[in-house]
Amino acid sequence: MNTTNMNTTLSTTLSSTNLFSIINQKQEKPIDKKMLDLYADYLLSSFSYTTATGLSNMLDHQLSHDKVTRFLSEREYSSKDLWILVKPVVHEIENDNGVIIFDDTVEEKMYTDENDIVAWHFDHTTGRSVKGINILSCVYQVKETTIPLAFEIIKKTISFLDPKTGKTKRRSEETKNQIFRDMFEKVLKNKVKFSYVLADSWFASNENMKFVAKKNKHFIFAIKDNRLVALSKKEKLEGNFKRLDSLLFEENAVAACFFKGLELPVLVSKQIFTNEDENTGVLYLVTNDLSLDASSMSANYKKRWKVEEYHKSIKSNTGLSKSPTKTSITQNNHFFASIYAFFKLELLSAKTKLNHFALRSKIYVRALMASFKELQNLQKNARVR
């Protein structure tokens, strides 16, 4: 499907009543689509904190704040609900060149009381632990469109005593790598067409590589330079493993390798890049697609940047951090609505050819115009009196 046809399809889907009348028959309580759309549109329209009272006020009290609160607390929305909402669009625009991208982000909540989801998490992008909510996301990138397929809020339900500090800490029942595999399996069950699974070095464990390969799928992962590799099967059998950064890899070339603890052969590529500060850096990529060359590996991995744009947009444009909700379930459902709002914004972006930030800017300017007009009317009426 070409880009023009894709945008036409997305535009048609956006206005279709079929998308807005989906009911999940398998659940005890179906998706409250009307309330979800109202709340998501409120998130897209608001430029400050979002509250149940705020939504009620915006609608001139035609909707009570109690009803909004009930919507946010009546049941926990999950990836299963998200898939019901995005499935029609995914199956309209999918093709074999699409990619599945996994990544996580931490939304800081320094002043919110700790609970199962508001806890201390290590943020590998900053190299420090922060108090907040850790979300693992899976998005589908095809052509210029990014669609969230699944999400999981990391729940730290187990308390334990840290012997080093003597302090009580929390941990999750599952690691993020286990959750990665669970989410990937669900994506496969939903039969989404794609070519590669992309992720950064945090998810490039041997277990994850084995899991993807056993599903007859290909991955392209970033890997750390301290990974132990053998350059031949003979060296592998002899246990002759060396660190990646100690080997002489040709730039923009691939080398066949065997990772320690990983049976399947892989290709490794060394990428040299320049940072914004003009300093150079090194990125190692690994894939189980033995037909790839270095440029193809790099070109496909660059698509992973779309998940960074996704995280930036849900934080800046769809109110991810703008809710003062206090309980685990209301926080979860606010985040779910924020992710759904991203999906709606992505459909609008395809229709208008404006990016998310340009769309939000347009909404903001229109709101200022309406505010200015109202102020002029109030001043005019005051002068008349």
mmCIF file of N, CA and C in Angstrom, residues 23 31-32 48 50 54 58 98 105 116 118 142 149 165 181 201 234 266 271 273 279 284 300 311 336 345 381:
data_model
loop_
_atom_site.group_PDB
_atom_site.id
_atom_site.type_symbol
_atom_site.label_atom_id
_atom_site.label_comp_id
_atom_site.label_asym_id
_atom_site.label_seq_id
_atom_site.Cartn_x
_atom_site.Cartn_y
_atom_site.Cartn_z
ATOM 1 N N ILE A 23 -17.123 -3.374 20.694
ATOM 2 C CA ILE A 23 -17.415 -3.883 22.031
ATOM 3 C C ILE A 23 -16.688 -5.209 22.205
ATOM 4 N N ILE A 31 -15.524 -2.069 26.808
ATOM 5 C CA ILE A 31 -14.892 -0.758 26.800
ATOM 6 C C ILE A 31 -15.979 0.316 26.775
ATOM 7 N N ASP A 32 -15.885 1.258 27.685
ATOM 8 C CA ASP A 32 -16.807 2.398 27.665
ATOM 9 C C ASP A 32 -16.255 3.388 26.644
ATOM 10 N N SER A 48 -2.986 21.873 30.728
ATOM 11 C CA SER A 48 -2.639 21.913 32.137
ATOM 12 C C SER A 48 -3.015 20.571 32.745
ATOM 13 N N THR A 50 -5.072 17.547 34.208
ATOM 14 C CA THR A 50 -6.399 17.049 33.852
ATOM 15 C C THR A 50 -7.020 16.379 35.062
ATOM 16 N N GLY A 54 -12.236 18.972 36.060
ATOM 17 C CA GLY A 54 -11.879 19.781 34.895
ATOM 18 C C GLY A 54 -12.636 19.361 33.655
ATOM 19 N N MET A 58 -15.389 21.604 31.628
ATOM 20 C CA MET A 58 -15.236 21.867 30.209
ATOM 21 C C MET A 58 -16.521 21.563 29.443
ATOM 22 N N GLY A 98 6.849 -3.564 7.755
ATOM 23 C CA GLY A 98 6.666 -2.942 9.055
ATOM 24 C C GLY A 98 7.628 -3.524 10.078
ATOM 25 N N THR A 105 9.963 3.496 29.147
ATOM 26 C CA THR A 105 10.212 4.863 29.583
ATOM 27 C C THR A 105 9.730 5.008 31.015
ATOM 28 N N ASP A 116 2.026 0.117 44.062
ATOM 29 C CA ASP A 116 2.557 -0.973 43.240
ATOM 30 C C ASP A 116 3.178 -0.487 41.932
ATOM 31 N N VAL A 118 3.840 3.160 41.293
ATOM 32 C CA VAL A 118 4.705 4.318 41.560
ATOM 33 C C VAL A 118 5.795 3.845 42.508
ATOM 34 N N VAL A 142 5.022 1.385 10.404
ATOM 35 C CA VAL A 142 4.871 1.020 8.999
ATOM 36 C C VAL A 142 4.723 2.311 8.206
ATOM 37 N N LEU A 149 0.758 -0.997 19.999
ATOM 38 C CA LEU A 149 0.107 -2.304 19.976
ATOM 39 C C LEU A 149 -0.134 -2.857 21.375
ATOM 40 N N THR A 165 21.652 -1.850 52.119
ATOM 41 C CA THR A 165 21.229 -0.568 52.692
ATOM 42 C C THR A 165 20.371 -0.720 53.933
ATOM 43 N N ARG A 181 8.957 -10.781 26.371
ATOM 44 C CA ARG A 181 8.614 -12.021 25.661
ATOM 45 C C ARG A 181 7.114 -12.284 25.679
ATOM 46 N N SER A 201 19.863 -2.156 23.733
ATOM 47 C CA SER A 201 20.669 -3.190 24.385
ATOM 48 C C SER A 201 20.034 -3.722 25.670
ATOM 49 N N LYS A 234 34.593 -23.012 15.529
ATOM 50 C CA LYS A 234 35.735 -23.670 16.152
ATOM 51 C C LYS A 234 36.139 -22.938 17.431
ATOM 52 N N VAL A 266 24.960 -15.341 14.468
ATOM 53 C CA VAL A 266 24.419 -13.990 14.270
ATOM 54 C C VAL A 266 25.415 -13.156 13.472
ATOM 55 N N GLN A 271 28.797 0.344 14.021
ATOM 56 C CA GLN A 271 28.365 1.602 13.426
ATOM 57 C C GLN A 271 29.063 2.761 14.133
ATOM 58 N N PHE A 273 28.966 6.790 14.704
ATOM 59 C CA PHE A 273 28.045 7.907 14.540
ATOM 60 C C PHE A 273 28.608 9.146 15.209
ATOM 61 N N ASN A 279 31.141 14.860 18.941
ATOM 62 C CA ASN A 279 31.915 13.698 19.368
ATOM 63 C C ASN A 279 31.397 12.446 18.672
ATOM 64 N N TYR A 284 27.060 -1.031 18.323
ATOM 65 C CA TYR A 284 27.118 -2.395 17.796
ATOM 66 C C TYR A 284 25.690 -2.909 17.625
ATOM 67 N N ASN A 300 17.352 -0.312 8.952
ATOM 68 C CA ASN A 300 16.199 -0.864 9.665
ATOM 69 C C ASN A 300 16.224 -0.477 11.138
ATOM 70 N N HIS A 311 7.249 8.103 22.787
ATOM 71 C CA HIS A 311 7.345 8.454 24.207
ATOM 72 C C HIS A 311 7.320 9.964 24.408
ATOM 73 N N PHE A 336 -3.586 4.564 29.997
ATOM 74 C CA PHE A 336 -4.228 3.892 28.859
ATOM 75 C C PHE A 336 -4.914 4.915 27.955
ATOM 76 N N LEU A 345 -4.380 10.984 17.742
ATOM 77 C CA LEU A 345 -3.566 12.065 17.206
ATOM 78 C C LEU A 345 -2.805 11.607 15.963
ATOM 79 N N ASN A 381 -19.217 44.262 27.240
ATOM 80 C CA ASN A 381 -20.437 44.261 28.048
ATOM 81 C C ASN A 381 -20.271 45.101 29.314
#
